[in-house]
């Protein structure tokens, strides 16, 4: 899908900027109410609930997205009156603004990558003991999720690299346009002092060449991808949890043949325009073979106002589709 003309803004903040990371504690997207109750969720977008925040904690209840870390007793005030939303956890974590956190470090010798052709990006995750981590938990069917996003929030790539026995990962990137790119690794150690806690770490690389400037597309509630129409309903206010309802159709007809992708019917990545903080979630809509859609319900808590670029990925007939749109958080 064409996500808009690529361009280069001012250079990204340094990947090791721990002050930027600390500003984002509590700014993670949360997730989801059930498909069967999606329509009921729409009528209560402006709940007065507020969520607590944490960096890492024991894994939450079944059905939470990867990285949704909250004690089972943590509930969202005010959600009990919304069908299907009672007991939803209300915690959040900042994502992807530093190369190191809590003793874990995303390490790579590559500071630049060539433009215009496929390229590999080798990296390792160094643990608190100074050695490469080799034991990772499966999260949404994968041991590590890797993202590449240019500083203008274009060129989105979501990959699942392979790891060698020595802990070296290799991400196979498709052709990159000139500019500054932030590369994120999302993982959960399966051993060690932070076992079971999700980390999202990132580094930046430069792709040399002439970058073409283009503004971020305006905020909207609908977009298209590969002939599919995607509509998003929901009013987002910074620091306030609210449901997002995604509806997918094609040729004016509701789509009911969504196939599982990463153990769910969709994957949503959202990147903040101001600093490229990354949030990601899946609907908790139960997966029943290849019969997903047309409506998916998600539960979002974004901690910072402004524009966020959203990338929705879903699968039909064996093909993965990526739709992009800009969401505004008041």
PDB file of C-alpha atoms in Angstrom:
ATOM      1  CA  UNK A   1       0.000   0.000   0.000  1.00  0.00           C
ATOM      2  CA  UNK A   2       1.172   3.496  -0.729  1.00  0.00           C
ATOM      3  CA  UNK A   3       1.485   5.362   2.552  1.00  0.00           C
ATOM      4  CA  UNK A   4       2.354   8.716   1.045  1.00  0.00           C
ATOM      5  CA  UNK A   5       5.413  10.364  -0.482  1.00  0.00           C
ATOM      6  CA  UNK A   6       8.539   9.739   1.553  1.00  0.00           C
ATOM      7  CA  UNK A   7      10.303  12.745   3.024  1.00  0.00           C
ATOM      8  CA  UNK A   8      12.909  13.696   5.556  1.00  0.00           C
ATOM      9  CA  UNK A   9      12.237  15.825   8.595  1.00  0.00           C
ATOM     10  CA  UNK A  10      14.725  16.988  11.201  1.00  0.00           C
ATOM     11  CA  UNK A  11      17.021  14.168  12.408  1.00  0.00           C
ATOM     12  CA  UNK A  12      15.634  11.743  14.988  1.00  0.00           C
ATOM     13  CA  UNK A  13      16.635  11.998  18.598  1.00  0.00           C
ATOM     14  CA  UNK A  14      19.591   9.847  19.599  1.00  0.00           C
ATOM     15  CA  UNK A  15      18.523   6.281  20.287  1.00  0.00           C
ATOM     16  CA  UNK A  16      20.094   6.278  23.701  1.00  0.00           C
ATOM     17  CA  UNK A  17      18.169   9.312  24.955  1.00  0.00           C
ATOM     18  CA  UNK A  18      17.086   8.087  28.365  1.00  0.00           C
ATOM     19  CA  UNK A  19      15.381  11.389  29.176  1.00  0.00           C
ATOM     20  CA  UNK A  20      13.059  10.938  26.217  1.00  0.00           C
ATOM     21  CA  UNK A  21      12.273   7.441  27.387  1.00  0.00           C
ATOM     22  CA  UNK A  22      11.380   8.641  30.848  1.00  0.00           C
ATOM     23  CA  UNK A  23       8.997  11.252  29.447  1.00  0.00           C
ATOM     24  CA  UNK A  24       7.037   8.425  27.896  1.00  0.00           C
ATOM     25  CA  UNK A  25       6.465   6.271  30.957  1.00  0.00           C
ATOM     26  CA  UNK A  26       2.746   5.582  30.865  1.00  0.00           C
ATOM     27  CA  UNK A  27       2.199   6.324  27.184  1.00  0.00           C
ATOM     28  CA  UNK A  28       1.402   2.882  25.783  1.00  0.00           C
ATOM     29  CA  UNK A  29      -1.642   1.827  23.870  1.00  0.00           C
ATOM     30  CA  UNK A  30      -3.852  -0.651  25.647  1.00  0.00           C
ATOM     31  CA  UNK A  31      -6.190  -3.138  24.104  1.00  0.00           C
ATOM     32  CA  UNK A  32      -9.506  -4.392  23.551  1.00  0.00           C
ATOM     33  CA  UNK A  33     -13.078  -5.337  24.124  1.00  0.00           C
ATOM     34  CA  UNK A  34     -14.768  -8.295  22.438  1.00  0.00           C
ATOM     35  CA  UNK A  35     -16.195  -8.376  18.916  1.00  0.00           C
ATOM     36  CA  UNK A  36     -19.620  -9.445  20.118  1.00  0.00           C
ATOM     37  CA  UNK A  37     -19.928  -6.284  22.195  1.00  0.00           C
ATOM     38  CA  UNK A  38     -18.278  -3.824  19.783  1.00  0.00           C
ATOM     39  CA  UNK A  39     -21.461  -1.904  19.033  1.00  0.00           C
ATOM     40  CA  UNK A  40     -22.226  -1.474  22.729  1.00  0.00           C
ATOM     41  CA  UNK A  41     -18.724  -0.075  23.261  1.00  0.00           C
ATOM     42  CA  UNK A  42     -19.174   2.705  20.682  1.00  0.00           C
ATOM     43  CA  UNK A  43     -21.731   4.631  22.731  1.00  0.00           C
ATOM     44  CA  UNK A  44     -19.404   5.215  25.680  1.00  0.00           C
ATOM     45  CA  UNK A  45     -16.277   6.759  24.153  1.00  0.00           C
ATOM     46  CA  UNK A  46     -15.853   9.497  26.735  1.00  0.00           C
ATOM     47  CA  UNK A  47     -15.428   7.537  29.926  1.00  0.00           C
ATOM     48  CA  UNK A  48     -13.758   9.428  32.785  1.00  0.00           C
ATOM     49  CA  UNK A  49     -11.427   6.543  33.542  1.00  0.00           C
ATOM     50  CA  UNK A  50      -7.701   7.077  34.072  1.00  0.00           C
ATOM     51  CA  UNK A  51      -5.026   4.384  33.958  1.00  0.00           C
ATOM     52  CA  UNK A  52      -1.976   3.802  36.091  1.00  0.00           C
ATOM     53  CA  UNK A  53       1.424   3.229  34.523  1.00  0.00           C
ATOM     54  CA  UNK A  54       4.373   0.912  34.970  1.00  0.00           C
ATOM     55  CA  UNK A  55       7.550  -0.057  33.168  1.00  0.00           C
ATOM     56  CA  UNK A  56       7.320  -3.779  33.703  1.00  0.00           C
ATOM     57  CA  UNK A  57       5.220  -6.096  35.791  1.00  0.00           C
ATOM     58  CA  UNK A  58       3.972  -9.647  35.817  1.00  0.00           C
ATOM     59  CA  UNK A  59       2.092 -10.682  32.717  1.00  0.00           C
ATOM     60  CA  UNK A  60      -1.566  -9.679  32.709  1.00  0.00           C
ATOM     61  CA  UNK A  61      -4.648 -11.820  32.241  1.00  0.00           C
ATOM     62  CA  UNK A  62      -5.189 -14.003  29.162  1.00  0.00           C
ATOM     63  CA  UNK A  63      -6.128 -12.141  26.011  1.00  0.00           C
ATOM     64  CA  UNK A  64      -3.938  -9.106  26.649  1.00  0.00           C
ATOM     65  CA  UNK A  65      -1.678  -7.916  23.862  1.00  0.00           C
ATOM     66  CA  UNK A  66       2.045  -8.591  23.981  1.00  0.00           C
ATOM     67  CA  UNK A  67       3.552  -6.233  26.499  1.00  0.00           C
ATOM     68  CA  UNK A  68       0.268  -5.504  28.269  1.00  0.00           C
ATOM     69  CA  UNK A  69       1.773  -5.745  31.734  1.00  0.00           C
ATOM     70  CA  UNK A  70      -0.577  -5.384  34.682  1.00  0.00           C
ATOM     71  CA  UNK A  71      -1.508  -7.241  37.825  1.00  0.00           C
ATOM     72  CA  UNK A  72      -4.806  -9.094  37.341  1.00  0.00           C
ATOM     73  CA  UNK A  73      -6.385  -6.937  40.043  1.00  0.00           C
ATOM     74  CA  UNK A  74      -5.673  -3.668  38.182  1.00  0.00           C
ATOM     75  CA  UNK A  75      -8.940  -2.571  36.610  1.00  0.00           C
ATOM     76  CA  UNK A  76     -10.079   0.511  34.802  1.00  0.00           C
ATOM     77  CA  UNK A  77     -12.393   2.683  36.915  1.00  0.00           C
ATOM     78  CA  UNK A  78     -15.691   3.222  35.209  1.00  0.00           C
ATOM     79  CA  UNK A  79     -15.400   0.247  32.870  1.00  0.00           C
ATOM     80  CA  UNK A  80     -17.787  -1.958  34.852  1.00  0.00           C
ATOM     81  CA  UNK A  81     -20.748  -0.194  33.284  1.00  0.00           C
ATOM     82  CA  UNK A  82     -19.633  -0.986  29.739  1.00  0.00           C
ATOM     83  CA  UNK A  83     -20.600  -4.441  28.549  1.00  0.00           C
ATOM     84  CA  UNK A  84     -17.515  -6.509  27.897  1.00  0.00           C
ATOM     85  CA  UNK A  85     -15.125  -3.926  29.341  1.00  0.00           C
ATOM     86  CA  UNK A  86     -15.322  -4.710  33.084  1.00  0.00           C
ATOM     87  CA  UNK A  87     -11.999  -5.795  34.537  1.00  0.00           C
ATOM     88  CA  UNK A  88      -9.922  -4.475  31.638  1.00  0.00           C
ATOM     89  CA  UNK A  89      -6.448  -3.528  32.937  1.00  0.00           C
ATOM     90  CA  UNK A  90      -5.481   0.127  32.760  1.00  0.00           C
ATOM     91  CA  UNK A  91      -1.707   0.252  32.616  1.00  0.00           C
ATOM     92  CA  UNK A  92       0.704   1.506  29.997  1.00  0.00           C
ATOM     93  CA  UNK A  93       4.415   1.651  29.234  1.00  0.00           C
ATOM     94  CA  UNK A  94       6.473   3.973  27.062  1.00  0.00           C
ATOM     95  CA  UNK A  95       7.932   2.359  23.975  1.00  0.00           C
ATOM     96  CA  UNK A  96      11.022   2.476  21.849  1.00  0.00           C
ATOM     97  CA  UNK A  97      12.737   5.771  22.661  1.00  0.00           C
ATOM     98  CA  UNK A  98      16.036   4.349  23.880  1.00  0.00           C
ATOM     99  CA  UNK A  99      18.515   1.645  22.951  1.00  0.00           C
ATOM    100  CA  UNK A 100      18.891   0.502  26.571  1.00  0.00           C
ATOM    101  CA  UNK A 101      16.552  -0.069  29.512  1.00  0.00           C
ATOM    102  CA  UNK A 102      16.787  -1.994  32.760  1.00  0.00           C
ATOM    103  CA  UNK A 103      20.107  -3.540  31.763  1.00  0.00           C
ATOM    104  CA  UNK A 104      18.964  -4.724  28.314  1.00  0.00           C
ATOM    105  CA  UNK A 105      20.552  -3.117  25.250  1.00  0.00           C
ATOM    106  CA  UNK A 106      19.828  -3.257  21.524  1.00  0.00           C
ATOM    107  CA  UNK A 107      23.279  -3.522  19.972  1.00  0.00           C
ATOM    108  CA  UNK A 108      24.372  -3.147  16.350  1.00  0.00           C
ATOM    109  CA  UNK A 109      27.497  -1.909  14.601  1.00  0.00           C
ATOM    110  CA  UNK A 110      25.451  -0.570  11.675  1.00  0.00           C
ATOM    111  CA  UNK A 111      24.861   3.190  11.756  1.00  0.00           C
ATOM    112  CA  UNK A 112      23.962   3.560   8.076  1.00  0.00           C
ATOM    113  CA  UNK A 113      22.310   1.362   5.447  1.00  0.00           C
ATOM    114  CA  UNK A 114      22.286   1.708   1.641  1.00  0.00           C
ATOM    115  CA  UNK A 115      19.270   3.098  -0.200  1.00  0.00           C
ATOM    116  CA  UNK A 116      17.188   1.507  -2.906  1.00  0.00           C
ATOM    117  CA  UNK A 117      17.856  -2.198  -2.375  1.00  0.00           C
ATOM    118  CA  UNK A 118      17.072  -4.965   0.062  1.00  0.00           C
ATOM    119  CA  UNK A 119      19.527  -5.111   2.928  1.00  0.00           C
ATOM    120  CA  UNK A 120      20.156  -7.139   6.075  1.00  0.00           C
ATOM    121  CA  UNK A 121      20.450  -5.532   9.492  1.00  0.00           C
ATOM    122  CA  UNK A 122      22.322  -7.638  12.079  1.00  0.00           C
ATOM    123  CA  UNK A 123      21.836  -6.936  15.771  1.00  0.00           C
ATOM    124  CA  UNK A 124      21.920  -8.513  19.188  1.00  0.00           C
ATOM    125  CA  UNK A 125      20.059  -8.005  22.437  1.00  0.00           C
ATOM    126  CA  UNK A 126      22.585  -7.713  25.263  1.00  0.00           C
ATOM    127  CA  UNK A 127      21.335  -8.715  28.706  1.00  0.00           C
ATOM    128  CA  UNK A 128      22.208  -7.385  32.161  1.00  0.00           C
ATOM    129  CA  UNK A 129      25.086  -9.885  32.370  1.00  0.00           C
ATOM    130  CA  UNK A 130      26.750  -8.324  29.305  1.00  0.00           C
ATOM    131  CA  UNK A 131      26.123 -11.332  27.085  1.00  0.00           C
ATOM    132  CA  UNK A 132      23.745 -11.765  24.121  1.00  0.00           C
ATOM    133  CA  UNK A 133      20.302 -12.967  25.123  1.00  0.00           C
ATOM    134  CA  UNK A 134      19.315 -16.210  23.394  1.00  0.00           C
ATOM    135  CA  UNK A 135      16.189 -17.253  25.305  1.00  0.00           C
ATOM    136  CA  UNK A 136      13.092 -15.281  24.324  1.00  0.00           C
ATOM    137  CA  UNK A 137       9.436 -15.981  25.032  1.00  0.00           C
ATOM    138  CA  UNK A 138       7.053 -16.470  22.136  1.00  0.00           C
ATOM    139  CA  UNK A 139       4.758 -13.428  21.975  1.00  0.00           C
ATOM    140  CA  UNK A 140       1.983 -13.418  19.390  1.00  0.00           C
ATOM    141  CA  UNK A 141       3.661 -16.536  17.932  1.00  0.00           C
ATOM    142  CA  UNK A 142       7.080 -14.812  17.476  1.00  0.00           C
ATOM    143  CA  UNK A 143      10.179 -14.470  19.640  1.00  0.00           C
ATOM    144  CA  UNK A 144      10.920 -10.954  18.408  1.00  0.00           C
ATOM    145  CA  UNK A 145       9.011  -8.293  16.482  1.00  0.00           C
ATOM    146  CA  UNK A 146      11.074  -5.800  14.476  1.00  0.00           C
ATOM    147  CA  UNK A 147       9.882  -2.479  13.041  1.00  0.00           C
ATOM    148  CA  UNK A 148      11.509   0.003  10.662  1.00  0.00           C
ATOM    149  CA  UNK A 149       9.920   3.465  10.402  1.00  0.00           C
ATOM    150  CA  UNK A 150      11.376   6.578   8.803  1.00  0.00           C
ATOM    151  CA  UNK A 151      11.456   9.842  10.768  1.00  0.00           C
ATOM    152  CA  UNK A 152       8.524  11.176   8.715  1.00  0.00           C
ATOM    153  CA  UNK A 153       6.480   8.102   9.763  1.00  0.00           C
ATOM    154  CA  UNK A 154       6.549   6.566   6.285  1.00  0.00           C
ATOM    155  CA  UNK A 155       8.119   3.388   4.974  1.00  0.00           C
ATOM    156  CA  UNK A 156       6.649   1.143   7.678  1.00  0.00           C
ATOM    157  CA  UNK A 157       8.085  -2.377   7.859  1.00  0.00           C
ATOM    158  CA  UNK A 158       7.092  -5.025  10.425  1.00  0.00           C
ATOM    159  CA  UNK A 159       9.372  -8.053  10.336  1.00  0.00           C
ATOM    160  CA  UNK A 160      10.156 -11.208  12.276  1.00  0.00           C
ATOM    161  CA  UNK A 161      13.930 -11.772  12.097  1.00  0.00           C
ATOM    162  CA  UNK A 162      15.780 -15.023  12.554  1.00  0.00           C
ATOM    163  CA  UNK A 163      18.273 -15.639  15.352  1.00  0.00           C
ATOM    164  CA  UNK A 164      21.531 -17.573  15.152  1.00  0.00           C
ATOM    165  CA  UNK A 165      22.586 -19.813  18.073  1.00  0.00           C
ATOM    166  CA  UNK A 166      24.992 -17.104  19.310  1.00  0.00           C
ATOM    167  CA  UNK A 167      22.140 -14.591  19.714  1.00  0.00           C
ATOM    168  CA  UNK A 168      22.732 -12.620  16.519  1.00  0.00           C
ATOM    169  CA  UNK A 169      19.482 -11.574  14.852  1.00  0.00           C
ATOM    170  CA  UNK A 170      19.196 -10.771  11.142  1.00  0.00           C
ATOM    171  CA  UNK A 171      16.389  -8.535   9.877  1.00  0.00           C
ATOM    172  CA  UNK A 172      15.772  -8.701   6.125  1.00  0.00           C
ATOM    173  CA  UNK A 173      14.713  -5.160   5.219  1.00  0.00           C
ATOM    174  CA  UNK A 174      13.198  -4.262   1.881  1.00  0.00           C
ATOM    175  CA  UNK A 175      14.551  -1.222   0.009  1.00  0.00           C
ATOM    176  CA  UNK A 176      14.869   1.880   2.189  1.00  0.00           C
ATOM    177  CA  UNK A 177      14.368   5.430   0.972  1.00  0.00           C
ATOM    178  CA  UNK A 178      16.974   8.059   1.954  1.00  0.00           C
ATOM    179  CA  UNK A 179      16.473   9.584   5.374  1.00  0.00           C
ATOM    180  CA  UNK A 180      16.758   8.720   9.056  1.00  0.00           C
ATOM    181  CA  UNK A 181      15.128   5.483  10.143  1.00  0.00           C
ATOM    182  CA  UNK A 182      14.318   4.230  13.625  1.00  0.00           C
ATOM    183  CA  UNK A 183      14.623   0.457  14.026  1.00  0.00           C
ATOM    184  CA  UNK A 184      12.695  -1.110  16.920  1.00  0.00           C
ATOM    185  CA  UNK A 185      13.008  -4.538  18.529  1.00  0.00           C
ATOM    186  CA  UNK A 186      10.120  -5.765  20.687  1.00  0.00           C
ATOM    187  CA  UNK A 187      10.907  -8.823  22.814  1.00  0.00           C
ATOM    188  CA  UNK A 188      10.276 -10.573  26.131  1.00  0.00           C
ATOM    189  CA  UNK A 189      13.166 -12.336  27.891  1.00  0.00           C
ATOM    190  CA  UNK A 190      12.326 -15.892  28.889  1.00  0.00           C
ATOM    191  CA  UNK A 191      15.012 -15.998  31.588  1.00  0.00           C
ATOM    192  CA  UNK A 192      16.935 -13.506  33.689  1.00  0.00           C
ATOM    193  CA  UNK A 193      15.995 -10.713  36.105  1.00  0.00           C
ATOM    194  CA  UNK A 194      13.259  -9.314  33.849  1.00  0.00           C
ATOM    195  CA  UNK A 195      11.793 -12.611  32.709  1.00  0.00           C
ATOM    196  CA  UNK A 196       8.292 -12.096  31.291  1.00  0.00           C
ATOM    197  CA  UNK A 197       8.604  -8.303  30.873  1.00  0.00           C
ATOM    198  CA  UNK A 198       8.248  -6.783  27.439  1.00  0.00           C
ATOM    199  CA  UNK A 199      10.934  -4.457  26.098  1.00  0.00           C
ATOM    200  CA  UNK A 200      10.785  -2.195  23.058  1.00  0.00           C
ATOM    201  CA  UNK A 201      14.232  -0.790  22.284  1.00  0.00           C
ATOM    202  CA  UNK A 202      15.394   1.111  19.219  1.00  0.00           C
ATOM    203  CA  UNK A 203      18.340   2.563  17.354  1.00  0.00           C
ATOM    204  CA  UNK A 204      18.522   4.929  14.407  1.00  0.00           C
ATOM    205  CA  UNK A 205      20.332   4.490  11.101  1.00  0.00           C
ATOM    206  CA  UNK A 206      20.956   6.918   8.261  1.00  0.00           C
ATOM    207  CA  UNK A 207      20.163   6.032   4.656  1.00  0.00           C
ATOM    208  CA  UNK A 208      22.161   8.430   2.465  1.00  0.00           C
ATOM    209  CA  UNK A 209      20.692  10.218  -0.535  1.00  0.00           C
ATOM    210  CA  UNK A 210      18.223  12.936  -1.474  1.00  0.00           C
ATOM    211  CA  UNK A 211      15.126  12.844   0.730  1.00  0.00           C
ATOM    212  CA  UNK A 212      11.813  14.162  -0.591  1.00  0.00           C
ATOM    213  CA  UNK A 213       9.741  16.229   1.819  1.00  0.00           C
ATOM    214  CA  UNK A 214       6.006  15.607   2.294  1.00  0.00           C
ATOM    215  CA  UNK A 215       3.696  16.450   5.216  1.00  0.00           C
ATOM    216  CA  UNK A 216       2.081  13.875   7.429  1.00  0.00           C
ATOM    217  CA  UNK A 217      -1.380  13.111   5.989  1.00  0.00           C
ATOM    218  CA  UNK A 218      -4.218  14.825   7.821  1.00  0.00           C
ATOM    219  CA  UNK A 219      -6.093  12.992  10.551  1.00  0.00           C
ATOM    220  CA  UNK A 220      -9.000  10.926   9.253  1.00  0.00           C
ATOM    221  CA  UNK A 221     -11.319   8.133  10.308  1.00  0.00           C
ATOM    222  CA  UNK A 222     -11.079   6.055   7.130  1.00  0.00           C
ATOM    223  CA  UNK A 223      -8.612   4.780   4.559  1.00  0.00           C
ATOM    224  CA  UNK A 224      -8.217   2.101   1.878  1.00  0.00           C
ATOM    225  CA  UNK A 225      -5.718  -0.671   1.196  1.00  0.00           C
ATOM    226  CA  UNK A 226      -5.672  -3.160  -1.674  1.00  0.00           C
ATOM    227  CA  UNK A 227      -9.341  -2.501  -2.426  1.00  0.00           C
ATOM    228  CA  UNK A 228     -10.441  -2.787   1.212  1.00  0.00           C
ATOM    229  CA  UNK A 229     -12.122   0.113   3.020  1.00  0.00           C
ATOM    230  CA  UNK A 230     -11.182   0.600   6.662  1.00  0.00           C
ATOM    231  CA  UNK A 231     -13.199   2.802   9.018  1.00  0.00           C
ATOM    232  CA  UNK A 232     -12.146   3.680  12.570  1.00  0.00           C
ATOM    233  CA  UNK A 233     -14.608   4.981  15.160  1.00  0.00           C
ATOM    234  CA  UNK A 234     -13.480   6.417  18.475  1.00  0.00           C
ATOM    235  CA  UNK A 235     -12.589   9.664  20.208  1.00  0.00           C
ATOM    236  CA  UNK A 236      -9.117   9.643  21.722  1.00  0.00           C
ATOM    237  CA  UNK A 237      -8.052  11.919  24.557  1.00  0.00           C
ATOM    238  CA  UNK A 238      -4.554  11.750  26.035  1.00  0.00           C
ATOM    239  CA  UNK A 239      -4.495   9.778  29.268  1.00  0.00           C
ATOM    240  CA  UNK A 240      -8.075   8.570  28.962  1.00  0.00           C
ATOM    241  CA  UNK A 241      -8.905   4.975  27.938  1.00  0.00           C
ATOM    242  CA  UNK A 242     -11.426   4.609  25.139  1.00  0.00           C
ATOM    243  CA  UNK A 243     -12.609   1.950  22.681  1.00  0.00           C
ATOM    244  CA  UNK A 244     -11.624   1.987  19.025  1.00  0.00           C
ATOM    245  CA  UNK A 245     -13.926   0.186  16.605  1.00  0.00           C
ATOM    246  CA  UNK A 246     -12.404  -0.902  13.277  1.00  0.00           C
ATOM    247  CA  UNK A 247     -14.711  -1.972  10.442  1.00  0.00           C
ATOM    248  CA  UNK A 248     -13.419  -3.546   7.235  1.00  0.00           C
ATOM    249  CA  UNK A 249     -15.410  -3.782   3.996  1.00  0.00           C
ATOM    250  CA  UNK A 250     -14.805  -4.380   0.295  1.00  0.00           C
ATOM    251  CA  UNK A 251     -16.928  -3.269  -2.656  1.00  0.00           C
ATOM    252  CA  UNK A 252     -19.492  -2.004  -0.180  1.00  0.00           C
ATOM    253  CA  UNK A 253     -19.851  -5.389   1.514  1.00  0.00           C
ATOM    254  CA  UNK A 254     -18.698  -6.328   5.023  1.00  0.00           C
ATOM    255  CA  UNK A 255     -15.572  -8.482   5.120  1.00  0.00           C
ATOM    256  CA  UNK A 256     -16.050 -11.704   7.086  1.00  0.00           C
ATOM    257  CA  UNK A 257     -13.082 -13.766   5.892  1.00  0.00           C
ATOM    258  CA  UNK A 258     -10.233 -12.274   7.897  1.00  0.00           C
ATOM    259  CA  UNK A 259      -7.575 -14.878   8.623  1.00  0.00           C
ATOM    260  CA  UNK A 260      -5.495 -15.071  11.791  1.00  0.00           C
ATOM    261  CA  UNK A 261      -2.325 -12.977  11.743  1.00  0.00           C
ATOM    262  CA  UNK A 262       0.015 -13.260  14.730  1.00  0.00           C
ATOM    263  CA  UNK A 263      -2.662 -15.186  16.608  1.00  0.00           C
ATOM    264  CA  UNK A 264      -5.288 -12.482  16.097  1.00  0.00           C
ATOM    265  CA  UNK A 265      -7.347 -10.906  13.297  1.00  0.00           C
ATOM    266  CA  UNK A 266      -5.259  -7.729  13.092  1.00  0.00           C
ATOM    267  CA  UNK A 267      -2.159  -5.953  14.315  1.00  0.00           C
ATOM    268  CA  UNK A 268      -2.161  -2.200  14.931  1.00  0.00           C
ATOM    269  CA  UNK A 269       1.042  -0.168  15.292  1.00  0.00           C
ATOM    270  CA  UNK A 270       0.764   3.512  16.202  1.00  0.00           C
ATOM    271  CA  UNK A 271       3.693   5.958  16.078  1.00  0.00           C
ATOM    272  CA  UNK A 272       3.680   9.422  17.639  1.00  0.00           C
ATOM    273  CA  UNK A 273       4.538  12.261  15.264  1.00  0.00           C
ATOM    274  CA  UNK A 274       6.541  14.162  17.849  1.00  0.00           C
ATOM    275  CA  UNK A 275       9.206  11.633  18.765  1.00  0.00           C
ATOM    276  CA  UNK A 276       8.373   8.281  17.133  1.00  0.00           C
ATOM    277  CA  UNK A 277       7.231   6.613  20.344  1.00  0.00           C
ATOM    278  CA  UNK A 278       5.742   3.272  19.324  1.00  0.00           C
ATOM    279  CA  UNK A 279       2.599   1.576  20.625  1.00  0.00           C
ATOM    280  CA  UNK A 280       1.055  -1.620  19.306  1.00  0.00           C
ATOM    281  CA  UNK A 281      -1.950  -3.804  20.048  1.00  0.00           C
ATOM    282  CA  UNK A 282      -4.262  -6.502  18.795  1.00  0.00           C
ATOM    283  CA  UNK A 283      -8.021  -6.887  19.171  1.00  0.00           C
ATOM    284  CA  UNK A 284      -9.167  -9.477  21.686  1.00  0.00           C
ATOM    285  CA  UNK A 285     -11.831 -10.604  19.270  1.00  0.00           C
ATOM    286  CA  UNK A 286     -11.879 -14.413  19.553  1.00  0.00           C
ATOM    287  CA  UNK A 287     -10.239 -16.134  16.592  1.00  0.00           C
ATOM    288  CA  UNK A 288     -12.453 -18.650  14.808  1.00  0.00           C
ATOM    289  CA  UNK A 289     -10.517 -19.941  11.805  1.00  0.00           C
ATOM    290  CA  UNK A 290     -10.830 -17.754   8.683  1.00  0.00           C
ATOM    291  CA  UNK A 291     -14.059 -16.027   9.668  1.00  0.00           C
ATOM    292  CA  UNK A 292     -12.930 -12.717  11.188  1.00  0.00           C
ATOM    293  CA  UNK A 293     -14.623  -9.377  10.619  1.00  0.00           C
ATOM    294  CA  UNK A 294     -16.160  -7.147   9.670  1.00  0.00           C
ATOM    295  CA  UNK A 295     -15.801  -5.419  13.057  1.00  0.00           C
ATOM    296  CA  UNK A 296     -12.830  -5.500  15.403  1.00  0.00           C
ATOM    297  CA  UNK A 297     -12.887  -3.839  18.809  1.00  0.00           C
ATOM    298  CA  UNK A 298      -9.787  -2.480  20.526  1.00  0.00           C
ATOM    299  CA  UNK A 299      -9.210  -0.524  23.691  1.00  0.00           C
ATOM    300  CA  UNK A 300      -6.744   2.369  23.502  1.00  0.00           C
ATOM    301  CA  UNK A 301      -4.942   4.497  26.058  1.00  0.00           C
ATOM    302  CA  UNK A 302      -2.503   7.005  24.560  1.00  0.00           C
ATOM    303  CA  UNK A 303      -0.660   9.236  26.960  1.00  0.00           C
ATOM    304  CA  UNK A 304       0.384  12.084  24.663  1.00  0.00           C
ATOM    305  CA  UNK A 305      -1.728  14.453  22.535  1.00  0.00           C
ATOM    306  CA  UNK A 306      -1.048  15.123  18.879  1.00  0.00           C
ATOM    307  CA  UNK A 307      -1.038  13.126  15.663  1.00  0.00           C
ATOM    308  CA  UNK A 308      -0.258   9.416  15.599  1.00  0.00           C
ATOM    309  CA  UNK A 309       0.350   7.446  12.403  1.00  0.00           C
ATOM    310  CA  UNK A 310      -1.504   4.128  12.595  1.00  0.00           C
ATOM    311  CA  UNK A 311      -0.687   1.008  10.574  1.00  0.00           C
ATOM    312  CA  UNK A 312      -3.336  -1.719  10.566  1.00  0.00           C
ATOM    313  CA  UNK A 313      -2.272  -5.127   9.256  1.00  0.00           C
ATOM    314  CA  UNK A 314      -4.745  -7.899   8.442  1.00  0.00           C
ATOM    315  CA  UNK A 315      -4.775 -11.031   6.282  1.00  0.00           C
ATOM    316  CA  UNK A 316      -7.227 -12.371   3.691  1.00  0.00           C
ATOM    317  CA  UNK A 317      -6.794 -15.272   1.262  1.00  0.00           C
ATOM    318  CA  UNK A 318      -3.198 -15.682   2.406  1.00  0.00           C
ATOM    319  CA  UNK A 319      -2.242 -12.072   1.616  1.00  0.00           C
ATOM    320  CA  UNK A 320      -1.173  -9.556   4.245  1.00  0.00           C
ATOM    321  CA  UNK A 321      -2.597  -6.052   3.813  1.00  0.00           C
ATOM    322  CA  UNK A 322      -1.309  -2.863   5.456  1.00  0.00           C
ATOM    323  CA  UNK A 323      -3.558   0.171   5.802  1.00  0.00           C
ATOM    324  CA  UNK A 324      -2.253   3.514   7.076  1.00  0.00           C
ATOM    325  CA  UNK A 325      -4.058   6.538   8.491  1.00  0.00           C
ATOM    326  CA  UNK A 326      -3.408   9.395  10.880  1.00  0.00           C
ATOM    327  CA  UNK A 327      -5.288   9.508  14.186  1.00  0.00           C
ATOM    328  CA  UNK A 328      -5.511  12.625  16.337  1.00  0.00           C
ATOM    329  CA  UNK A 329      -5.376  12.497  20.110  1.00  0.00           C
ATOM    330  CA  UNK A 330      -6.809  15.539  21.867  1.00  0.00           C
TER     331      UNK A 330
END
